[in-house]
mmCIF file of C-alpha atoms and ligand atoms in Angstrom:
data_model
loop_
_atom_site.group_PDB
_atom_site.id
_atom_site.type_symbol
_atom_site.label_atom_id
_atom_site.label_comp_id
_atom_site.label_asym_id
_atom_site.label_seq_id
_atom_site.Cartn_x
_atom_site.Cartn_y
_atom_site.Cartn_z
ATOM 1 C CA UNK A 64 -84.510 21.797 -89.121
ATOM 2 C CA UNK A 65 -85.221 20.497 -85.416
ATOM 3 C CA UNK A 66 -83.032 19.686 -83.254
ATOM 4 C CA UNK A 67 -82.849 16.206 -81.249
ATOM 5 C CA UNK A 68 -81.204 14.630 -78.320
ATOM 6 C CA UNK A 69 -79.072 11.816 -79.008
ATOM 7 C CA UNK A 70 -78.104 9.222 -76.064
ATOM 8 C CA UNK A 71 -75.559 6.570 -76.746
ATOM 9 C CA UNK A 72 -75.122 4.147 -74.347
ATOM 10 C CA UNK A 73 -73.458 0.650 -73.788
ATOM 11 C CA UNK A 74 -70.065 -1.572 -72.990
ATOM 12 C CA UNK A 75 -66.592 0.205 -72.072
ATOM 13 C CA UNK A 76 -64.262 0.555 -75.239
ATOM 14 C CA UNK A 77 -67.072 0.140 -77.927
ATOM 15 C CA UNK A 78 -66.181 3.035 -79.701
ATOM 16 C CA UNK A 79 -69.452 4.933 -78.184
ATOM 17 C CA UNK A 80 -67.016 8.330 -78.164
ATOM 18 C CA UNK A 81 -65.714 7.648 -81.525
ATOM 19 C CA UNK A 82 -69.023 7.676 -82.859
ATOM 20 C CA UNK A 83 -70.552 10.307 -80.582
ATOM 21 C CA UNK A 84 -67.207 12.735 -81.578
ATOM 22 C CA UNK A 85 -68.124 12.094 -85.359
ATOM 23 C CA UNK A 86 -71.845 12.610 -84.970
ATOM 24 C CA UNK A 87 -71.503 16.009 -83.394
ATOM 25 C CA UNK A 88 -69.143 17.225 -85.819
ATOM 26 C CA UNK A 89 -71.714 15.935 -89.216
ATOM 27 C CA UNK A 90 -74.546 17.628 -87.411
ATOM 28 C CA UNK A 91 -73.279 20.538 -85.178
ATOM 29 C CA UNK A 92 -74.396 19.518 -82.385
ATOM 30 C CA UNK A 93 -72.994 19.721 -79.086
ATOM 31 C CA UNK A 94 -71.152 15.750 -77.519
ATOM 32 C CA UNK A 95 -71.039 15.439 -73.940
ATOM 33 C CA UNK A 96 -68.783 12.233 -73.289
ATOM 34 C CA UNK A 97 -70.509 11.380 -69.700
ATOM 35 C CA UNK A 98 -67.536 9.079 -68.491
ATOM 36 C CA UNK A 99 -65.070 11.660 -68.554
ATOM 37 C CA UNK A 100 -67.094 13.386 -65.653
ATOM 38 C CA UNK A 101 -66.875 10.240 -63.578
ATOM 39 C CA UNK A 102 -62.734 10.339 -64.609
ATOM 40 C CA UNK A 103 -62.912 13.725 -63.879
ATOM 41 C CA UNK A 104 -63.973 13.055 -60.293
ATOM 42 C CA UNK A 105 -62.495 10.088 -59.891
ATOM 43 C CA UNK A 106 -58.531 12.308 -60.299
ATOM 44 C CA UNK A 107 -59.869 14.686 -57.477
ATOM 45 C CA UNK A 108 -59.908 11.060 -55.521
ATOM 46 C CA UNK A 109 -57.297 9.869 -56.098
ATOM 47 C CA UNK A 110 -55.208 13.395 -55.675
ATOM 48 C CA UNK A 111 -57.053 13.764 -52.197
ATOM 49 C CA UNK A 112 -56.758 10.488 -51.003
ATOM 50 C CA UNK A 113 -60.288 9.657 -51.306
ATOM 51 C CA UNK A 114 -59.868 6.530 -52.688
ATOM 52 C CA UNK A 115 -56.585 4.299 -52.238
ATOM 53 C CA UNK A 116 -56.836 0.628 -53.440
ATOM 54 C CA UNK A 117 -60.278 0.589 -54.965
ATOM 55 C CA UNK A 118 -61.835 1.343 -51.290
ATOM 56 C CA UNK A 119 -63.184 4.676 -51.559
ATOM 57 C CA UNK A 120 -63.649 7.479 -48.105
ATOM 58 C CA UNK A 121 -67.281 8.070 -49.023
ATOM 59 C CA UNK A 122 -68.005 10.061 -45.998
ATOM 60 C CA UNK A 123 -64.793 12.182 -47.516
ATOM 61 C CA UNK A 124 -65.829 12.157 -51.249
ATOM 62 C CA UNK A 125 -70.004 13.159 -50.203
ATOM 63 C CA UNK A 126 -68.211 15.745 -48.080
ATOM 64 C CA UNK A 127 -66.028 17.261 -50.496
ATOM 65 C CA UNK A 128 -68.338 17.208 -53.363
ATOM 66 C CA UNK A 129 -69.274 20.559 -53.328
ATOM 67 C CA UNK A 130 -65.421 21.482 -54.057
ATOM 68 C CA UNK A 131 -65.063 19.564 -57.122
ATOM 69 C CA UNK A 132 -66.217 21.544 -60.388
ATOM 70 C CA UNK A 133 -66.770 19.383 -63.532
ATOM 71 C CA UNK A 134 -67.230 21.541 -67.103
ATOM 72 C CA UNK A 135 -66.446 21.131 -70.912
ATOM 73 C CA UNK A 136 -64.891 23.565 -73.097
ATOM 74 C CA UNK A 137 -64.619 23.335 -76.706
ATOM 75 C CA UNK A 138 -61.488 22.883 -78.513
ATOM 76 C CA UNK A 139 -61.568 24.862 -81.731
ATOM 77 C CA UNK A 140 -58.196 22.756 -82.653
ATOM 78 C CA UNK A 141 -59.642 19.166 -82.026
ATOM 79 C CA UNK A 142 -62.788 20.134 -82.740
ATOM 80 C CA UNK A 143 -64.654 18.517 -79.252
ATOM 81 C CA UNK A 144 -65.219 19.452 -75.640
ATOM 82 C CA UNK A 145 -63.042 18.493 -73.437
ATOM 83 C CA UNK A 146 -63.055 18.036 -69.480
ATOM 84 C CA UNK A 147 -62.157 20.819 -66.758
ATOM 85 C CA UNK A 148 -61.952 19.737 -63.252
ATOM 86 C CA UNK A 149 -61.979 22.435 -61.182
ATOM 87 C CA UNK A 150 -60.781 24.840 -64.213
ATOM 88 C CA UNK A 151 -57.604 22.308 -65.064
ATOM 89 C CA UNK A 152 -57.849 20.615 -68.175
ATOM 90 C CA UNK A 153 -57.648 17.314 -67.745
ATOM 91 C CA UNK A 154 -58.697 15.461 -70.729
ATOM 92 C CA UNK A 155 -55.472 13.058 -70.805
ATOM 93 C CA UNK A 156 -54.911 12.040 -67.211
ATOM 94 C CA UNK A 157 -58.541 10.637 -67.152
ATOM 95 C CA UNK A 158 -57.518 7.915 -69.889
ATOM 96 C CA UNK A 159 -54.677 6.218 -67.717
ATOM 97 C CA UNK A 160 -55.143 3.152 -66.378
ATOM 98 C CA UNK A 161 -54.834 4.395 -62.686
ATOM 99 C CA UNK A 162 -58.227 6.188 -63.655
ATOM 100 C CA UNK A 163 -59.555 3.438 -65.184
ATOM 101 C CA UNK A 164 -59.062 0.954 -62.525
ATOM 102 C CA UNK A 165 -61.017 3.306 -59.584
ATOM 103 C CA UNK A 166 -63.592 4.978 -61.786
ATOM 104 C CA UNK A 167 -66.017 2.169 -61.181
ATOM 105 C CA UNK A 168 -65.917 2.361 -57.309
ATOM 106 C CA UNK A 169 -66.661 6.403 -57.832
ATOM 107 C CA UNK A 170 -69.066 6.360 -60.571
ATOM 108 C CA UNK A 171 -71.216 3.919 -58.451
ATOM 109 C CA UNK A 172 -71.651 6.290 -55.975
ATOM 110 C CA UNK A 173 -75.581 7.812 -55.483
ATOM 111 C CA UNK A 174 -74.115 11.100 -54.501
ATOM 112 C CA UNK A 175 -71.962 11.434 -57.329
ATOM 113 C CA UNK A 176 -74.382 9.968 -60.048
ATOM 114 C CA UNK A 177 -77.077 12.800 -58.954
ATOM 115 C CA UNK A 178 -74.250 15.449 -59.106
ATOM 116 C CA UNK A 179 -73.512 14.637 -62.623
ATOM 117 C CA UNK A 180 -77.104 13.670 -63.971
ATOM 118 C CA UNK A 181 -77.972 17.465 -62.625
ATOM 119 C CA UNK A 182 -74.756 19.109 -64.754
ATOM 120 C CA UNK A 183 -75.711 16.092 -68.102
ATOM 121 C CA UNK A 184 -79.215 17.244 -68.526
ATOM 122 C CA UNK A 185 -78.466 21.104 -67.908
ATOM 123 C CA UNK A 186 -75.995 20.539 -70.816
ATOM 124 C CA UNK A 187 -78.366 18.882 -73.051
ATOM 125 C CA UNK A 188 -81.285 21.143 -72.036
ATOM 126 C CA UNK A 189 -81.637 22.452 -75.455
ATOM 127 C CA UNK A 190 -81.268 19.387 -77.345
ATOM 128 C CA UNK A 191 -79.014 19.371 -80.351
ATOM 129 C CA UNK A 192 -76.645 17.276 -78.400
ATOM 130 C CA UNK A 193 -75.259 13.621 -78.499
ATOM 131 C CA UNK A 194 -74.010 12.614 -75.533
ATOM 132 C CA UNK A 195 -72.519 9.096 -74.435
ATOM 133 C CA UNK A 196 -72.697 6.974 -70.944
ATOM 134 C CA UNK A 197 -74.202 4.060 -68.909
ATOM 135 C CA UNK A 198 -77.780 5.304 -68.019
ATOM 136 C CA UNK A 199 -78.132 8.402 -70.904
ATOM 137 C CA UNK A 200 -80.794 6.277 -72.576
ATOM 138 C CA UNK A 201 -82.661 4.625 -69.027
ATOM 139 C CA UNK A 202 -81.794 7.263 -67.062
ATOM 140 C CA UNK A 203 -80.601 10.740 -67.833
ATOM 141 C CA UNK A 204 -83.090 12.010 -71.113
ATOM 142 C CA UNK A 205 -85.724 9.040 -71.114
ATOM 143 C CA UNK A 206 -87.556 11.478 -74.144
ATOM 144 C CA UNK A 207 -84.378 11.083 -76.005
ATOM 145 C CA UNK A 208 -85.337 10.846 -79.333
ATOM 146 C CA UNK A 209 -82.629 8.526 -80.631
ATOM 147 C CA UNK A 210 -81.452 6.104 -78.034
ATOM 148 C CA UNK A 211 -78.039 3.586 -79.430
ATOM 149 C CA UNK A 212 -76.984 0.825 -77.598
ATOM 150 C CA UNK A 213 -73.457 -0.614 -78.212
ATOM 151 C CA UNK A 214 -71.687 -3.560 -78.163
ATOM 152 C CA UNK A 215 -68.653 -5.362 -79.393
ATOM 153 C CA UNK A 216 -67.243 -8.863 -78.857
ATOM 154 C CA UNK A 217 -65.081 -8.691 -75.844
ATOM 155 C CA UNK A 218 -61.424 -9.015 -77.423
ATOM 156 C CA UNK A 219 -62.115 -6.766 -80.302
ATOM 157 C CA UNK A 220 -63.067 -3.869 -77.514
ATOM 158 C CA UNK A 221 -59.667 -4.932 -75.776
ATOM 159 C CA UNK A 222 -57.490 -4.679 -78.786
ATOM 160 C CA UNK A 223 -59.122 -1.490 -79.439
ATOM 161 C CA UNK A 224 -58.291 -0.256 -75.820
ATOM 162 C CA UNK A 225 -55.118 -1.506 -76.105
ATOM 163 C CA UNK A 226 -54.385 0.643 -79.374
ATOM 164 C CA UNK A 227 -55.954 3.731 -78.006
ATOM 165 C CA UNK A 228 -53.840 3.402 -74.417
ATOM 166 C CA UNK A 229 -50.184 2.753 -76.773
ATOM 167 C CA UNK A 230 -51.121 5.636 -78.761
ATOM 168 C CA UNK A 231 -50.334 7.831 -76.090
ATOM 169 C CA UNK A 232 -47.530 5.827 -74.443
ATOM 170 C CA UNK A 233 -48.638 3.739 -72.042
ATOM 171 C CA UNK A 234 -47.868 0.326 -72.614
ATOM 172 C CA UNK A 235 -50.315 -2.656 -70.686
ATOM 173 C CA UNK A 236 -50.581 -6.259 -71.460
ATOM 174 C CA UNK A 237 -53.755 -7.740 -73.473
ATOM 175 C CA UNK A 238 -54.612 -9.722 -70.126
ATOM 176 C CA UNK A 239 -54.876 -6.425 -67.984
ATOM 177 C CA UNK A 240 -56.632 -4.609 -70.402
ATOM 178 C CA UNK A 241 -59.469 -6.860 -70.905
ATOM 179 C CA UNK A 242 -59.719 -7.729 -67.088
ATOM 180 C CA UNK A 243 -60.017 -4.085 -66.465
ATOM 181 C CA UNK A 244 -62.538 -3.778 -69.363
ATOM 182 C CA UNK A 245 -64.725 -7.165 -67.945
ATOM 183 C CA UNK A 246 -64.754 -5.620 -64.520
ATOM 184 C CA UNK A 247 -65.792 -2.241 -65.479
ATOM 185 C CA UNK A 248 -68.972 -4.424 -67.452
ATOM 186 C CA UNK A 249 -69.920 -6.112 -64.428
ATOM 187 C CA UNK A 250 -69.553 -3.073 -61.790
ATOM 188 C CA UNK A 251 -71.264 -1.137 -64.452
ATOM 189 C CA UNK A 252 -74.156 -3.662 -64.926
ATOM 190 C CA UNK A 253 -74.202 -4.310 -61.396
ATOM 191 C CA UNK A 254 -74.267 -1.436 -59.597
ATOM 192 C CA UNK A 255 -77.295 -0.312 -57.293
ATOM 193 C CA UNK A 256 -77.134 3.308 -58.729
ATOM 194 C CA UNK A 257 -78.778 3.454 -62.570
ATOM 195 C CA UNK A 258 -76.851 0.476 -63.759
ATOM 196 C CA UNK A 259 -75.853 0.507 -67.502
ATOM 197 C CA UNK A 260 -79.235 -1.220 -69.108
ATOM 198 C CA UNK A 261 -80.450 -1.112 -72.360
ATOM 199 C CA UNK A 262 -83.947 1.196 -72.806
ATOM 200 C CA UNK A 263 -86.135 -0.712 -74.226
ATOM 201 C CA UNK A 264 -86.349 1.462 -77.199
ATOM 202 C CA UNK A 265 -82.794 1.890 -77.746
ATOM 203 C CA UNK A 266 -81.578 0.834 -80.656
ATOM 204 C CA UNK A 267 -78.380 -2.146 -80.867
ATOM 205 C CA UNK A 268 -75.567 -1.423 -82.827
ATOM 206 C CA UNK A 269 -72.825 -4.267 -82.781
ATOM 207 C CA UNK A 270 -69.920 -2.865 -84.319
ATOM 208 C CA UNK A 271 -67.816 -6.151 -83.630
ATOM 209 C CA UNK A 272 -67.623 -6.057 -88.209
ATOM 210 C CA UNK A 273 -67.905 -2.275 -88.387
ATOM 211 C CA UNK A 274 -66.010 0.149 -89.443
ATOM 212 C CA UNK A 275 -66.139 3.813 -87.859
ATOM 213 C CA UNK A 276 -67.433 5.303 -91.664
ATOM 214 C CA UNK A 277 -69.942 1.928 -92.119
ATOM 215 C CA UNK A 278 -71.336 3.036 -88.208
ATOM 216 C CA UNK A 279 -71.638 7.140 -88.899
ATOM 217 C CA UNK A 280 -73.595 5.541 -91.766
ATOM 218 C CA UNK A 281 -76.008 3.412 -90.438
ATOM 219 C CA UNK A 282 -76.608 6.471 -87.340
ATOM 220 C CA UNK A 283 -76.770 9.123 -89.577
ATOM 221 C CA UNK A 284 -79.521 7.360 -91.496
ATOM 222 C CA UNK A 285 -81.203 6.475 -88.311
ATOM 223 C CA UNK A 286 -81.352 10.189 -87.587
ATOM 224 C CA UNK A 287 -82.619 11.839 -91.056
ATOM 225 C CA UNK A 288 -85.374 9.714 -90.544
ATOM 226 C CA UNK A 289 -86.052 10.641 -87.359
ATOM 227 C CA UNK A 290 -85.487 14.586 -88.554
ATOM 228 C CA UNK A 291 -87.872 14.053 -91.152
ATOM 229 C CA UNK A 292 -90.523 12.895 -89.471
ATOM 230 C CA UNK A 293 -90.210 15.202 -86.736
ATOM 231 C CA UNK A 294 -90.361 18.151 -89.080
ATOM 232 C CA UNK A 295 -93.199 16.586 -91.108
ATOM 233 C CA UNK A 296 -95.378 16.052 -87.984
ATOM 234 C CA UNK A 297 -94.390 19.681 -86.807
ATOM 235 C CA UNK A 298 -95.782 21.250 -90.365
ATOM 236 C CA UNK A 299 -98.491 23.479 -89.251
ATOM 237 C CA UNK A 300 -101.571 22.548 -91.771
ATOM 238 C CA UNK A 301 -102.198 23.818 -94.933
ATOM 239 C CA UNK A 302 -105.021 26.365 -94.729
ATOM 240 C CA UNK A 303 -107.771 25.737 -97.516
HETATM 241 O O1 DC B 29 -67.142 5.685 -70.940
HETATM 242 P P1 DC B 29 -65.954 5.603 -69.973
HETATM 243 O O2 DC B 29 -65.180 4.322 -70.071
HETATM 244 O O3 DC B 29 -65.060 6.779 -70.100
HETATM 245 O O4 DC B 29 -66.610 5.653 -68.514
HETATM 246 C C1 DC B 29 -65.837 5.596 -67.354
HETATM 247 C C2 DC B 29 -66.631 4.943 -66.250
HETATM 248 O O5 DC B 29 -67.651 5.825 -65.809
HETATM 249 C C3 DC B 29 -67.290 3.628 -66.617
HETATM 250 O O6 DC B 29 -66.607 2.540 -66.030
HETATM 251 C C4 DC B 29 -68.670 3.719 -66.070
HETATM 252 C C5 DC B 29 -68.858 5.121 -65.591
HETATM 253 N N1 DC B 29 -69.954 5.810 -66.246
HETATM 254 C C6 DC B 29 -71.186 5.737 -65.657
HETATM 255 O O7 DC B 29 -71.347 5.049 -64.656
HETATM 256 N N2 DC B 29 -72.228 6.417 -66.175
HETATM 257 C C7 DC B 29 -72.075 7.162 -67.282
HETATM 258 N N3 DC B 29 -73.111 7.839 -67.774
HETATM 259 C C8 DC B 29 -70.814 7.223 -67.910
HETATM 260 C C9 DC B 29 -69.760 6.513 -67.379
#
């Protein structure tokens, strides 16, 4: 059967990697989580004293990009790729809040966006991937095949951050998590650089009443469609 490229876009905390995580494991295919590049990055900043406050160097960062390596590398244990910077593994420091709070001011700059969008569509050159962001859909594989667009009512995606952040000890208030998650929306939304938008094709999935099985559902659906009318159309003709 074909393979096809899977973009999932939309608001922060909407469960976009929950889904993308399960998706790639039902189908085999490859999940590139997009935002833990610009965490990724955004630790080199705030280890090098790029960025201090929010206000980043950018003469600094554009300088030093060449020195900071971003890759994935699959882990046979939890069964997903997880993020390298510069060969460290550093899949749990991006999730603090210290990372959350200055991966806005990073992941809005041009320099960095075109670094990244070069490494996301080498990764998903041979399709058979799903991979989750901002601009995936508007941006990064226009021809994706499948293009998601998520969103959740605001305190639902809080409560969920909340959960995820206490579930590996770090303990926040409600208040701060859902100012950190509205600001991320509007810097996100805002921003110059391939803002998040939804692609006109892309399809909305408000998960505000979903569960994560009543979601793989619905996408999973959506996708054996798509798989079946892809193969159809690629049937070479019967000869008579
Ligand atoms: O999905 P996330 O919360 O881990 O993303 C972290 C930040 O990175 C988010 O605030 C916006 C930015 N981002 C982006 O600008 N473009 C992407 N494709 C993915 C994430």
């Amino acid at each position: 059967m074909s393979k096809i490229t899977v973009a999932i876009d939309g608001y922060s905390s909407c469960g976009k990697s929950t889904l993308a995580k399960a998706l790639a494991q039902k189908l085999n295919y490859n999940y590139i989580d997009t935002g833990a590049m610009y965490r990724a990055v955004t630790i080199y900043c705030l280890r090098n004293d790029i960025i201090r406050d929010s206000v980043v160097d950018k003469r600094k960062l554009i300088e030093c990009l060449n020195e900071i390596e971003v890759s994935f590398v699959y882990n046979t244990i939890t069964k997903t790729s997880e993020v390298f910077l510069n060969g460290e593994h550093v899949e749990k420091e991006i999730r603090t809040m210290q990372v959350a709070n200055n991966v806005s001011a990073i992941s809005s700059i041009k320099e960095v966006r075109e670094k990244m969008v070069i490494l996301q569509r080498e990764m998903g050159k041979n399709k058979g991937v799903i991979m989750d962001g901002r601009d995936i859909g508007s941006h990064v594989f226009p021809n994706a095949e499948l293009k998601l667009f998520m969103t959740a009512d605001n305190d639902v995606r809080t409560q969920r951050r909340l959960d995820e952040l206490m579930s590996k000890g770090e303990h926040h208030s409600f208040e701060d998590v859902k100012r950190n998650l509205e600001k991320r929306d509007h810097d996100d939304t805002t921003r110059k650089e391939n803002p998040l938008i939804k692609a006109e094709d892309a399809i909305v999935l408000d998960n505000t009443d979903l569960n994560k099985e009543e979601q793989l559902v619905f996408v999973l659906k959506l996708i054996n469609d798509l798989l079946l009318t892809k193969d159809e159309f690629n049937k070479p003709l019967a000869k008579h």
